[in-house]
Amino acid sequence: MPRIVTWLATAVMVVAANVIAAPHASAATYTPPALRQRVDLNSGWRFTKGDVAGAEATAFNDSGWQQLSVPHTWNAADGADGGNNYYRGVGWYRRHYTVPASFAGKMLFLQFAGANQVADVWVNGTYLGKHSGGYSRFRFGATSAFKVGQDNVIAVKVNNANNADIPPLSADFTFYGGIYRNVSLQVVDPLAVRMLDSAGPGVYLRQRSVTAASATVDVTTKLFNNSTSSRSVVVRTVVTDAAGNIVADQSLPARTVAANAGVDVVQTVTIADPHRWDGLADPYMYKANVEIRSDGQVTDVVTEPLGLRTFGVDPNTGFTLNGHPYDLHGVNLHQDRAGVGWAVDDTQHTQDFDLIREIGATTIRMAHYQHDQKDYNLADERGLVVWAEIPLVNDTTNSAGYTANARQQMIELIRQNYNHPSIVFWGLGNEQRVDNAATNALLDSLAGLVNTEDPDRVSVYASCCVSDTGAVNNHAEASGYNKYFGWYNGGYNDLGGNLDSLHAANPSRRIALSEYGAGANTTQHALNPAAPSPGGQYHPEEYQALLHEASWKQLDARPYVWGTYVWNMFDFAADARNEGGQPGINDKGLVTRDRVTRKDAFYFYKANWSAAPTLYITSRRWTQRTTAATELKVYSNAASVTATLNGVSLGSRTSADHIFKWTGVTLRAGANTVQVTATVNGTPVTDTVTWNLN
């Protein structure tokens, strides 16, 4: 029996295999009936910062509060002064909503995609409940609290103050507050797929076997009968390909489900000649549509993505996807951006993924918490392999409450994201600062929970700041290490040897480099600079590029490192930092926090990772020069690059590492025009910069 079906210990279990299967060759198409309704509740809110007695009451006067829409955070502009003085505490949100008369007889659920970090919710003064944890989706049943056809008041109290029983307690990023993701009303029939299964989809797709000939998938459906009487129920699963053609169609015999009771149903479907989800090259997806039927009527339909793939992680040869070697090179991603903090909208999420695809990444570590569903959807669609994790960062509390909340957040992460084909790794935590009994007991508990909830994916842990061979590294099935050679310790050429030592000490351990990088301010420059002080105010862009050049050469030569993740794709807010001339910012991103400027190191990776024609002159923002002697350095995936300075040829260069250099270049007083040309796969490309010598 699949472990996924053990989530509801009291549920009745029905297992059926290959019942009423439609042939793969069927030309029939399927369009799921639009039965569920989603009402966007993002607009029309009023907000005030600080705790307010009685603000949950229907008759409370909020006319003086700020008018706004969510996603929203109350400290988007705070915490950027290098100090820990931004507001952490309570904020209140209120809005009115008239429930249409057509919703009479339906079940109503308030859904929040994310609020940091404790949310208490009322409707018309009726308390719906509390959710603790700032990064996962949550829902409250609100049917009895809403008044159909009348005005209703929704009140939400959000508190982002430090709470010893909720991870994370501390981390190297700013803890924003507010309802920073979407809010909606979910409207379903009383006989429907379960809505309150840790806010998961209620339909879970477990891939039992995927070969060239066929794919076998267990479809677990958790349905619930909210009716006042028993119902005769048929569960039908229809799998369609990307064009909407039916490739599997199965129904279970009718069964009776008691009033106010739930049941889990498992069907096993087989898809002939499966088209696989194959990373960047071919992120193909099917859809699994589950219908709930009663008395000849469809009462509910849930549609989930189905990307058929296999994967493996070998301690010596690295990662494989669908049986072939697949190099996992990519970036860490935070949800933060300039101007809005965590209140990122769908267009901004998409821009982030456009940049990640542009650089040629094959994988993303979504640090250090559950991300918005939009990110996981984009990863599915773009073919990016995902490491997802919970916010168990730095310090922990040795308490039952803290352990319970960490486990809750892990369950929410897995159930809400179980069907995303992009997700391969579930992260237990990041950089626990002590390797003691309590920490190891917590990590062991989380590792066991991952294995229970999803035994098919890989648990992983990102280690730093304690011994690499310590016990904290022994719980997950794969190990990540955060290594900052050339920044916080040692030199950047030390990375490869350190990894070799780790591999030699434990050849069966599956090793990834979960973080590496250096800071860079795009307004600070130097020619071949020495390592700057990490906490200092001088972080020249050129040093970051040198570190990444050296690091990637070492990583590319070590196939046993199954994944590599640059820290970070984008600069992000870190209120406790004051360095690099940018207070409150961690500047290790390959792109600036506003997404305007791709740093030099971005193009180094693009030249190495992407097939798109790439030709880029480095130090291009160092436009005002005071020394005539300089170097011209270019990143490109061309075989040969030709350069000119002020119209005079500097000759051509070839390169085996995508780095092209012209040394001994002398600038003249005033403006200097540098131009480089190349041909990549038959496409001519040109880049030009102007440097002024004063």
PDB file of N, CA, C and O in Angstrom, residues 148 301 303:
ATOM      1  N   VAL A 148     -24.841  34.164   2.990  1.00  0.00           N
ATOM      2  CA  VAL A 148     -25.063  34.211   1.551  1.00  0.00           C
ATOM      3  C   VAL A 148     -25.995  35.356   1.201  1.00  0.00           C
ATOM      4  O   VAL A 148     -27.021  35.572   1.868  1.00  0.00           O
ATOM      5  N   VAL A 301     -14.334  18.295  -9.805  1.00  0.00           N
ATOM      6  CA  VAL A 301     -13.213  17.866 -10.637  1.00  0.00           C
ATOM      7  C   VAL A 301     -11.957  18.561 -10.133  1.00  0.00           C
ATOM      8  O   VAL A 301     -11.953  19.774  -9.910  1.00  0.00           O
ATOM      9  N   THR A 303      -7.872  18.895 -11.253  1.00  0.00           N
ATOM     10  CA  THR A 303      -6.898  18.629 -12.308  1.00  0.00           C
ATOM     11  C   THR A 303      -5.503  18.935 -11.783  1.00  0.00           C
ATOM     12  O   THR A 303      -5.247  20.034 -11.281  1.00  0.00           O
TER      13      THR A 303
END
